[in-house]
mmCIF file of C-alpha atoms in Angstrom:
data_model
loop_
_atom_site.group_PDB
_atom_site.id
_atom_site.type_symbol
_atom_site.label_atom_id
_atom_site.label_comp_id
_atom_site.label_asym_id
_atom_site.label_seq_id
_atom_site.Cartn_x
_atom_site.Cartn_y
_atom_site.Cartn_z
ATOM 1 C CA MET A 1 -39.708 -16.679 10.241
ATOM 2 C CA ALA A 2 -38.168 -15.923 6.876
ATOM 3 C CA ASP A 3 -34.784 -17.532 7.522
ATOM 4 C CA SER A 4 -34.396 -21.238 7.953
ATOM 5 C CA HIS A 5 -31.177 -22.782 9.126
ATOM 6 C CA GLY A 6 -29.540 -25.875 10.608
ATOM 7 C CA ALA A 7 -31.304 -29.156 10.045
ATOM 8 C CA VAL A 8 -33.953 -27.762 7.730
ATOM 9 C CA ALA A 9 -31.544 -25.946 5.429
ATOM 10 C CA GLU A 10 -31.556 -28.718 2.868
ATOM 11 C CA HIS A 11 -35.314 -28.798 2.824
ATOM 12 C CA ALA A 12 -35.494 -25.002 2.613
ATOM 13 C CA GLU A 13 -34.042 -24.896 -0.870
ATOM 14 C CA GLU A 14 -37.317 -25.831 -2.505
ATOM 15 C CA HIS A 15 -39.432 -24.390 0.256
ATOM 16 C CA ASN A 16 -41.120 -20.982 0.092
ATOM 17 C CA PRO A 17 -40.384 -19.313 3.461
ATOM 18 C CA ASN A 18 -44.001 -18.179 3.632
ATOM 19 C CA LEU A 19 -45.337 -21.749 3.345
ATOM 20 C CA ARG A 20 -46.377 -23.036 6.765
ATOM 21 C CA HIS A 21 -45.317 -26.633 7.393
ATOM 22 C CA HIS A 22 -48.871 -27.976 7.670
ATOM 23 C CA PHE A 23 -49.657 -27.066 4.051
ATOM 24 C CA ASP A 24 -48.383 -28.953 1.011
ATOM 25 C CA THR A 25 -48.382 -26.104 -1.508
ATOM 26 C CA MET A 26 -48.770 -22.320 -1.614
ATOM 27 C CA ALA A 27 -52.023 -22.755 -3.554
ATOM 28 C CA GLN A 28 -53.438 -25.021 -0.851
ATOM 29 C CA GLN A 29 -52.425 -22.537 1.848
ATOM 30 C CA PHE A 30 -54.041 -19.680 -0.083
ATOM 31 C CA ASP A 31 -57.295 -21.606 -0.635
ATOM 32 C CA SER A 32 -57.467 -22.525 3.062
ATOM 33 C CA ALA A 33 -57.016 -18.911 4.151
ATOM 34 C CA THR A 34 -59.652 -17.721 1.673
ATOM 35 C CA LEU A 35 -62.105 -20.366 2.845
ATOM 36 C CA GLY A 36 -61.454 -19.453 6.482
ATOM 37 C CA MET A 37 -62.147 -15.790 5.716
ATOM 38 C CA TRP A 38 -65.418 -16.733 4.041
ATOM 39 C CA VAL A 39 -66.454 -18.705 7.115
ATOM 40 C CA PHE A 40 -65.873 -15.560 9.176
ATOM 41 C CA LEU A 41 -67.839 -13.494 6.650
ATOM 42 C CA LEU A 42 -70.770 -15.934 6.984
ATOM 43 C CA THR A 43 -70.995 -15.050 10.678
ATOM 44 C CA GLU A 44 -70.943 -11.383 9.640
ATOM 45 C CA ILE A 45 -73.793 -11.998 7.161
ATOM 46 C CA MET A 46 -75.870 -13.451 10.008
ATOM 47 C CA PHE A 47 -74.898 -10.575 12.343
ATOM 48 C CA PHE A 48 -76.099 -7.894 9.931
ATOM 49 C CA GLY A 49 -78.917 -10.151 8.639
ATOM 50 C CA GLY A 50 -80.622 -10.103 12.029
ATOM 51 C CA MET A 51 -80.651 -6.304 12.035
ATOM 52 C CA PHE A 52 -81.980 -6.152 8.462
ATOM 53 C CA GLY A 53 -84.739 -8.604 9.445
ATOM 54 C CA ALA A 54 -85.790 -6.598 12.503
ATOM 55 C CA TYR A 55 -85.720 -3.398 10.442
ATOM 56 C CA THR A 56 -88.038 -4.956 7.832
ATOM 57 C CA VAL A 57 -90.575 -6.095 10.442
ATOM 58 C CA TYR A 58 -90.813 -2.626 12.034
ATOM 59 C CA ARG A 59 -90.962 -0.974 8.667
ATOM 60 C CA GLY A 60 -93.883 -3.247 7.834
ATOM 61 C CA MET A 61 -95.570 -2.124 11.046
ATOM 62 C CA TYR A 62 -95.085 1.608 10.514
ATOM 63 C CA PRO A 63 -94.566 2.248 6.773
ATOM 64 C CA GLU A 64 -95.875 5.830 6.870
ATOM 65 C CA ALA A 65 -93.749 6.907 9.804
ATOM 66 C CA PHE A 66 -90.619 5.244 8.365
ATOM 67 C CA ALA A 67 -91.085 6.877 4.957
ATOM 68 C CA SER A 68 -91.731 10.256 6.576
ATOM 69 C CA THR A 69 -88.746 9.965 8.937
ATOM 70 C CA SER A 70 -86.412 8.910 6.135
ATOM 71 C CA LYS A 71 -86.346 12.513 4.865
ATOM 72 C CA HIS A 72 -84.008 13.332 7.766
ATOM 73 C CA MET A 73 -81.395 11.018 6.237
ATOM 74 C CA ASP A 74 -79.736 13.201 3.607
ATOM 75 C CA ALA A 75 -79.672 11.185 0.364
ATOM 76 C CA PHE A 76 -76.858 13.414 -0.952
ATOM 77 C CA TRP A 77 -74.467 12.393 1.829
ATOM 78 C CA GLY A 78 -75.663 8.794 1.676
ATOM 79 C CA GLY A 79 -75.188 8.652 -2.086
ATOM 80 C CA LEU A 80 -71.791 10.329 -1.887
ATOM 81 C CA ASN A 81 -70.684 7.785 0.700
ATOM 82 C CA THR A 82 -71.910 4.932 -1.511
ATOM 83 C CA ALA A 83 -69.795 6.285 -4.362
ATOM 84 C CA VAL A 84 -66.792 6.747 -2.025
ATOM 85 C CA LEU A 85 -67.048 3.144 -0.800
ATOM 86 C CA ILE A 86 -67.322 1.785 -4.341
ATOM 87 C CA VAL A 87 -64.176 3.719 -5.342
ATOM 88 C CA SER A 88 -62.434 2.314 -2.240
ATOM 89 C CA SER A 89 -63.403 -1.206 -3.351
ATOM 90 C CA LEU A 90 -61.824 -0.462 -6.737
ATOM 91 C CA THR A 91 -58.559 0.739 -5.152
ATOM 92 C CA MET A 92 -58.677 -2.360 -2.909
ATOM 93 C CA VAL A 93 -58.851 -4.815 -5.830
ATOM 94 C CA LEU A 94 -56.122 -2.846 -7.588
ATOM 95 C CA ALA A 95 -53.985 -3.211 -4.432
ATOM 96 C CA VAL A 96 -54.527 -6.988 -4.469
ATOM 97 C CA ARG A 97 -53.722 -7.036 -8.186
ATOM 98 C CA ALA A 98 -50.500 -5.055 -7.605
ATOM 99 C CA ALA A 99 -49.525 -7.490 -4.826
ATOM 100 C CA ARG A 100 -50.101 -10.470 -7.117
ATOM 101 C CA LEU A 101 -47.945 -8.863 -9.795
ATOM 102 C CA GLY A 102 -45.242 -8.075 -7.219
ATOM 103 C CA GLN A 103 -45.573 -4.307 -7.832
ATOM 104 C CA GLN A 104 -44.510 -3.053 -4.400
ATOM 105 C CA LYS A 105 -44.897 0.674 -5.051
ATOM 106 C CA ALA A 106 -48.357 0.358 -6.630
ATOM 107 C CA LEU A 107 -49.487 -1.920 -3.787
ATOM 108 C CA GLN A 108 -48.579 0.721 -1.187
ATOM 109 C CA ILE A 109 -50.175 3.555 -3.171
ATOM 110 C CA PHE A 110 -53.458 1.668 -3.590
ATOM 111 C CA LEU A 111 -53.510 0.695 0.094
ATOM 112 C CA VAL A 112 -53.054 4.349 1.091
ATOM 113 C CA LEU A 113 -55.808 5.398 -1.334
ATOM 114 C CA THR A 114 -58.145 2.756 0.103
ATOM 115 C CA MET A 115 -57.479 4.099 3.612
ATOM 116 C CA ILE A 116 -58.089 7.689 2.483
ATOM 117 C CA PHE A 117 -61.467 6.765 0.954
ATOM 118 C CA GLY A 118 -62.341 4.766 4.081
ATOM 119 C CA LEU A 119 -61.549 7.778 6.272
ATOM 120 C CA ALA A 120 -63.507 10.064 3.914
ATOM 121 C CA PHE A 121 -66.517 7.787 4.412
ATOM 122 C CA LEU A 122 -66.170 8.068 8.189
ATOM 123 C CA GLY A 123 -65.796 11.852 7.903
ATOM 124 C CA VAL A 124 -69.085 12.155 6.002
ATOM 125 C CA LYS A 125 -70.715 9.861 8.566
ATOM 126 C CA ALA A 126 -69.501 12.184 11.340
ATOM 127 C CA ILE A 127 -71.034 15.200 9.535
ATOM 128 C CA GLU A 128 -74.361 13.347 9.320
ATOM 129 C CA TYR A 129 -74.313 12.234 12.970
ATOM 130 C CA HIS A 130 -73.560 15.806 14.004
ATOM 131 C CA ALA A 131 -76.525 17.088 11.971
ATOM 132 C CA HIS A 132 -78.827 14.562 13.668
ATOM 133 C CA TRP A 133 -77.560 15.683 17.061
ATOM 134 C CA VAL A 134 -78.157 19.353 16.231
ATOM 135 C CA GLU A 135 -81.682 18.526 14.992
ATOM 136 C CA ARG A 136 -82.270 16.629 18.261
ATOM 137 C CA MET A 137 -82.953 13.334 16.543
ATOM 138 C CA VAL A 138 -80.861 11.013 18.680
ATOM 139 C CA PRO A 139 -83.214 8.745 20.670
ATOM 140 C CA TYR A 140 -82.690 8.661 24.449
ATOM 141 C CA TRP A 141 -79.814 11.165 24.553
ATOM 142 C CA ASN A 142 -81.117 14.081 22.564
ATOM 143 C CA TRP A 143 -84.649 13.720 21.256
ATOM 144 C CA ASP A 144 -87.103 16.492 20.452
ATOM 145 C CA PRO A 145 -90.456 15.355 21.937
ATOM 146 C CA ASN A 146 -92.296 17.591 19.481
ATOM 147 C CA TYR A 147 -90.439 15.785 16.655
ATOM 148 C CA ASP A 148 -90.395 18.135 13.738
ATOM 149 C CA GLY A 149 -94.001 19.256 14.166
ATOM 150 C CA GLN A 150 -95.180 15.651 13.625
ATOM 151 C CA PRO A 151 -95.650 14.397 17.201
ATOM 152 C CA GLN A 152 -97.939 11.606 15.941
ATOM 153 C CA TYR A 153 -94.846 9.956 14.407
ATOM 154 C CA ALA A 154 -92.480 10.710 17.300
ATOM 155 C CA ARG A 155 -92.459 7.204 18.804
ATOM 156 C CA GLN A 156 -92.183 5.316 15.503
ATOM 157 C CA ALA A 157 -89.551 7.762 14.265
ATOM 158 C CA GLN A 158 -87.415 6.873 17.287
ATOM 159 C CA ILE A 159 -87.544 3.219 16.236
ATOM 160 C CA LEU A 160 -86.221 4.076 12.775
ATOM 161 C CA PHE A 161 -83.512 6.296 14.264
ATOM 162 C CA CYS A 162 -82.493 3.474 16.615
ATOM 163 C CA PHE A 163 -82.128 1.131 13.614
ATOM 164 C CA TYR A 164 -80.293 3.890 11.764
ATOM 165 C CA PHE A 165 -77.759 4.468 14.532
ATOM 166 C CA PHE A 166 -77.259 0.762 15.292
ATOM 167 C CA MET A 167 -76.905 -0.324 11.667
ATOM 168 C CA THR A 168 -74.762 2.576 10.438
ATOM 169 C CA GLY A 169 -72.893 2.556 13.764
ATOM 170 C CA PHE A 170 -71.932 -1.119 13.473
ATOM 171 C CA HIS A 171 -71.102 -0.515 9.826
ATOM 172 C CA ALA A 172 -68.877 2.444 10.769
ATOM 173 C CA LEU A 173 -67.206 0.267 13.414
ATOM 174 C CA HIS A 174 -66.435 -2.250 10.658
ATOM 175 C CA MET A 175 -64.972 0.598 8.615
ATOM 176 C CA VAL A 176 -62.689 1.561 11.528
ATOM 177 C CA VAL A 177 -61.539 -2.073 11.743
ATOM 178 C CA GLY A 178 -61.065 -2.124 7.954
ATOM 179 C CA VAL A 179 -58.914 1.016 7.940
ATOM 180 C CA SER A 180 -56.848 -0.429 10.821
ATOM 181 C CA LEU A 181 -56.367 -3.653 8.842
ATOM 182 C CA MET A 182 -55.187 -1.595 5.866
ATOM 183 C CA LEU A 183 -52.660 0.141 8.117
ATOM 184 C CA VAL A 184 -51.255 -3.235 9.236
ATOM 185 C CA ILE A 185 -51.165 -4.516 5.629
ATOM 186 C CA LEU A 186 -49.439 -1.284 4.560
ATOM 187 C CA MET A 187 -46.746 -1.710 7.225
ATOM 188 C CA MET A 188 -46.248 -5.341 6.149
ATOM 189 C CA ALA A 189 -46.051 -4.211 2.509
ATOM 190 C CA ARG A 190 -43.408 -1.598 3.413
ATOM 191 C CA ARG A 191 -41.343 -4.351 5.045
ATOM 192 C CA GLY A 192 -41.567 -6.268 1.765
ATOM 193 C CA SER A 193 -43.641 -9.098 3.213
ATOM 194 C CA PHE A 194 -45.594 -9.695 0.001
ATOM 195 C CA ASN A 195 -44.618 -10.999 -3.415
ATOM 196 C CA ALA A 196 -46.225 -12.704 -6.398
ATOM 197 C CA GLU A 197 -46.193 -16.056 -4.539
ATOM 198 C CA TYR A 198 -47.404 -14.771 -1.189
ATOM 199 C CA PHE A 199 -50.068 -12.083 -0.866
ATOM 200 C CA THR A 200 -52.691 -13.906 1.233
ATOM 201 C CA PRO A 201 -53.112 -11.189 3.930
ATOM 202 C CA VAL A 202 -53.784 -8.563 1.234
ATOM 203 C CA GLU A 203 -56.374 -10.811 -0.423
ATOM 204 C CA ILE A 204 -58.328 -11.733 2.719
ATOM 205 C CA SER A 205 -58.283 -8.150 4.069
ATOM 206 C CA GLY A 206 -59.718 -7.215 0.683
ATOM 207 C CA LEU A 207 -62.543 -9.741 1.147
ATOM 208 C CA TYR A 208 -63.406 -8.072 4.457
ATOM 209 C CA TRP A 209 -63.331 -4.609 2.864
ATOM 210 C CA HIS A 210 -65.678 -5.661 0.045
ATOM 211 C CA PHE A 211 -68.061 -7.282 2.508
ATOM 212 C CA VAL A 212 -68.363 -4.004 4.428
ATOM 213 C CA ASP A 213 -69.008 -2.285 1.087
ATOM 214 C CA ILE A 214 -71.865 -4.741 0.348
ATOM 215 C CA VAL A 215 -73.521 -4.023 3.717
ATOM 216 C CA TRP A 216 -73.598 -0.324 2.798
ATOM 217 C CA ILE A 217 -74.998 -1.102 -0.673
ATOM 218 C CA PHE A 218 -78.112 -2.366 1.159
ATOM 219 C CA LEU A 219 -78.140 0.246 3.943
ATOM 220 C CA PHE A 220 -78.183 3.148 1.477
ATOM 221 C CA PRO A 221 -81.582 2.421 -0.182
ATOM 222 C CA LEU A 222 -83.165 1.066 3.012
ATOM 223 C CA LEU A 223 -82.322 4.067 5.200
ATOM 224 C CA TYR A 224 -81.969 7.014 2.821
ATOM 225 C CA LEU A 225 -84.282 6.355 -0.112
ATOM 226 C CA ILE A 226 -87.451 4.789 1.318
ATOM 227 C CA GLY A 227 -89.502 7.992 1.433
ATOM 228 C CA LEU A 228 -87.716 9.939 -1.288
ATOM 229 C CA HIS A 229 -90.608 9.894 -3.774
ATOM 230 C CA GLN A 230 -92.882 11.411 -1.099
ATOM 231 C CA HIS A 231 -90.834 14.447 -0.114
ATOM 232 C CA THR A 232 -89.149 15.324 -3.398
ATOM 233 C CA GLY A 233 -92.220 14.879 -5.612
ATOM 234 C CA MET B 1 -54.289 -19.368 -7.642
ATOM 235 C CA HIS B 2 -55.626 -18.153 -10.909
ATOM 236 C CA GLN B 3 -55.313 -15.708 -13.771
ATOM 237 C CA ILE B 4 -54.990 -12.048 -12.810
ATOM 238 C CA PRO B 5 -57.908 -9.936 -14.135
ATOM 239 C CA SER B 6 -57.031 -6.810 -16.114
ATOM 240 C CA VAL B 7 -57.351 -3.273 -14.754
ATOM 241 C CA LYS B 8 -59.950 -2.701 -17.471
ATOM 242 C CA THR B 9 -62.196 -5.415 -16.019
ATOM 243 C CA TYR B 10 -62.043 -3.855 -12.560
ATOM 244 C CA VAL B 11 -62.660 -0.311 -13.835
ATOM 245 C CA THR B 12 -65.638 -1.542 -15.885
ATOM 246 C CA ILE B 13 -67.189 -3.187 -12.819
ATOM 247 C CA TRP B 14 -66.575 0.007 -10.818
ATOM 248 C CA ALA B 15 -68.263 2.115 -13.547
ATOM 249 C CA ILE B 16 -71.311 -0.174 -13.599
ATOM 250 C CA LEU B 17 -71.561 -0.016 -9.789
ATOM 251 C CA THR B 18 -71.368 3.793 -9.821
ATOM 252 C CA ILE B 19 -73.997 4.085 -12.581
ATOM 253 C CA LEU B 20 -76.281 1.739 -10.614
ATOM 254 C CA THR B 21 -75.862 3.943 -7.515
ATOM 255 C CA PHE B 22 -77.142 6.944 -9.502
ATOM 256 C CA THR B 23 -79.903 4.760 -10.976
ATOM 257 C CA THR B 24 -81.144 3.591 -7.588
ATOM 258 C CA TYR B 25 -81.198 7.202 -6.357
ATOM 259 C CA SER B 26 -83.082 8.500 -9.438
ATOM 260 C CA VAL B 27 -85.589 5.640 -9.463
ATOM 261 C CA ALA B 28 -86.340 6.203 -5.760
ATOM 262 C CA LYS B 29 -87.776 9.631 -6.658
ATOM 263 C CA ILE B 30 -90.496 8.045 -8.803
ATOM 264 C CA ASP B 31 -93.561 6.852 -6.926
ATOM 265 C CA MET B 32 -94.168 3.234 -7.894
ATOM 266 C CA GLY B 33 -96.023 2.258 -4.734
ATOM 267 C CA SER B 34 -94.841 -0.988 -3.198
ATOM 268 C CA PHE B 35 -92.762 -1.623 -6.322
ATOM 269 C CA ASN B 36 -90.154 0.956 -5.173
ATOM 270 C CA ILE B 37 -88.652 -1.422 -2.634
ATOM 271 C CA VAL B 38 -88.568 -4.285 -5.163
ATOM 272 C CA VAL B 39 -86.583 -2.170 -7.634
ATOM 273 C CA ALA B 40 -84.255 -0.802 -4.912
ATOM 274 C CA MET B 41 -83.505 -4.281 -3.544
ATOM 275 C CA GLY B 42 -83.146 -5.707 -7.061
ATOM 276 C CA ILE B 43 -80.477 -3.120 -7.921
ATOM 277 C CA ALA B 44 -78.736 -3.651 -4.553
ATOM 278 C CA PHE B 45 -78.727 -7.422 -5.128
ATOM 279 C CA PHE B 46 -77.243 -6.996 -8.603
ATOM 280 C CA LYS B 47 -74.534 -4.666 -7.214
ATOM 281 C CA MET B 48 -73.784 -7.194 -4.491
ATOM 282 C CA MET B 49 -73.373 -9.992 -7.049
ATOM 283 C CA LEU B 50 -70.942 -7.859 -9.084
ATOM 284 C CA VAL B 51 -68.840 -7.182 -5.964
ATOM 285 C CA ILE B 52 -68.899 -10.840 -4.873
ATOM 286 C CA LEU B 53 -68.136 -12.354 -8.281
ATOM 287 C CA PHE B 54 -65.538 -9.890 -9.533
ATOM 288 C CA PHE B 55 -64.066 -7.923 -6.603
ATOM 289 C CA MET B 56 -64.177 -10.820 -4.155
ATOM 290 C CA ASN B 57 -63.063 -13.187 -6.917
ATOM 291 C CA VAL B 58 -65.669 -15.848 -6.170
ATOM 292 C CA LYS B 59 -66.186 -16.316 -9.917
ATOM 293 C CA VAL B 60 -62.799 -18.033 -10.175
ATOM 294 C CA GLU B 61 -62.501 -19.346 -6.614
ATOM 295 C CA SER B 62 -62.431 -23.049 -5.707
ATOM 296 C CA PRO B 63 -65.773 -24.940 -5.695
ATOM 297 C CA LEU B 64 -65.500 -25.262 -1.918
ATOM 298 C CA THR B 65 -65.312 -21.464 -1.467
ATOM 299 C CA LYS B 66 -68.256 -21.045 -3.867
ATOM 300 C CA LEU B 67 -70.224 -23.564 -1.793
ATOM 301 C CA PHE B 68 -69.465 -21.694 1.438
ATOM 302 C CA ALA B 69 -70.377 -18.302 -0.024
ATOM 303 C CA GLY B 70 -73.629 -19.798 -1.330
ATOM 304 C CA ALA B 71 -74.328 -21.450 2.038
ATOM 305 C CA GLY B 72 -74.102 -18.039 3.707
ATOM 306 C CA PHE B 73 -76.967 -16.767 1.601
ATOM 307 C CA PHE B 74 -78.925 -19.984 2.029
ATOM 308 C CA TRP B 75 -78.817 -19.545 5.817
ATOM 309 C CA LEU B 76 -79.652 -15.853 5.510
ATOM 310 C CA ILE B 77 -82.729 -16.724 3.412
ATOM 311 C CA LEU B 78 -83.753 -19.284 6.058
ATOM 312 C CA LEU B 79 -83.319 -16.696 8.826
ATOM 313 C CA LEU B 80 -85.219 -13.909 7.072
ATOM 314 C CA GLY B 81 -87.794 -16.251 5.516
ATOM 315 C CA GLN B 82 -88.815 -17.831 8.815
ATOM 316 C CA PHE B 83 -88.742 -14.416 10.458
ATOM 317 C CA PHE B 84 -91.157 -12.849 7.959
ATOM 318 C CA LEU B 85 -93.336 -15.964 7.787
ATOM 319 C CA ASP B 86 -93.731 -15.764 11.551
ATOM 320 C CA TYR B 87 -94.641 -12.072 11.711
ATOM 321 C CA GLY B 88 -96.653 -12.208 8.481
ATOM 322 C CA THR B 89 -98.956 -15.023 9.609
ATOM 323 C CA ARG B 90 -99.725 -13.950 13.185
ATOM 324 C CA ASN B 91 -101.775 -10.904 12.316
ATOM 325 C CA TRP B 92 -99.294 -8.757 14.240
ATOM 326 C CA MET B 93 -98.769 -6.250 11.483
ATOM 327 C CA PRO B 94 -101.114 -3.252 11.876
ATOM 328 C CA GLU B 95 -101.145 -2.627 8.133
ATOM 329 C CA GLY B 96 -101.552 -6.316 7.409
ATOM 330 C CA LYS B 97 -98.435 -6.573 5.213
ATOM 331 C CA MET B 98 -94.674 -6.775 5.484
ATOM 332 C CA TRP B 99 -93.969 -3.565 3.556
#
């Protein structure tokens, strides 16, 4: 890919090896890739939007049960994970910045840091899921029919827990994809694939990472904080 | 491609986002009735705009990208708006309200 030879050699002199032949300039290629990533993110907005909409309807139906059940989502872990994701977004933009400045070492360090924070998020999520399992609050597989001494809320509480596991589960899946993307970008960076003229894959992976961060920014108050004023006083 | 923002800009945005995370947690402990959700969503929306404009670079992106990002939210508002209008006007909600 990087080496051009034979008939195109003359042309290659003024030609960035990373510029695909169907684009006129590097800027045009970059803008096209960014736009394409945004189109993908729009489908992601609709994907999560449907779940947020359904959540809101059921919360409107059973506000008391949802607020009461929310105390089982530990706001400490949720808040910690929000902070961890925001730090990972910072290291992500710093990775993109390093790529744009051609700072190879800094780019790799920030990518590794972003992956570490992403994995830390998933680790906390695993601790929380385990706690829910131990408390028998996993609908269908492991559910306490007496539900925490509040059997009147048991059915509605299962609805909230279903939303909780689907929404945080799909979010966690996106985190796994994000960390995998970072691994690929890191390997490309180690091969020296990026420079100040060409850093498109770093940029659009960053867009994906920030989008996943935004989803969590909304999940945190909706799942962890809705009943906080009732059970902390 | 455009000017590269300084590290200071990024760290400032990160600090604001972290402070807002603490704010949303602290405010959630105060009972404001149905106003709690308005405040929580308002803070989340503001955080989202900071991430989109500064971390996702939309502030300096081409008009076409801005249009597409905006269109995403336009369609989301249509989806959620019609959704809530439907449930809200059919008398299906036991409490008679959306939240």
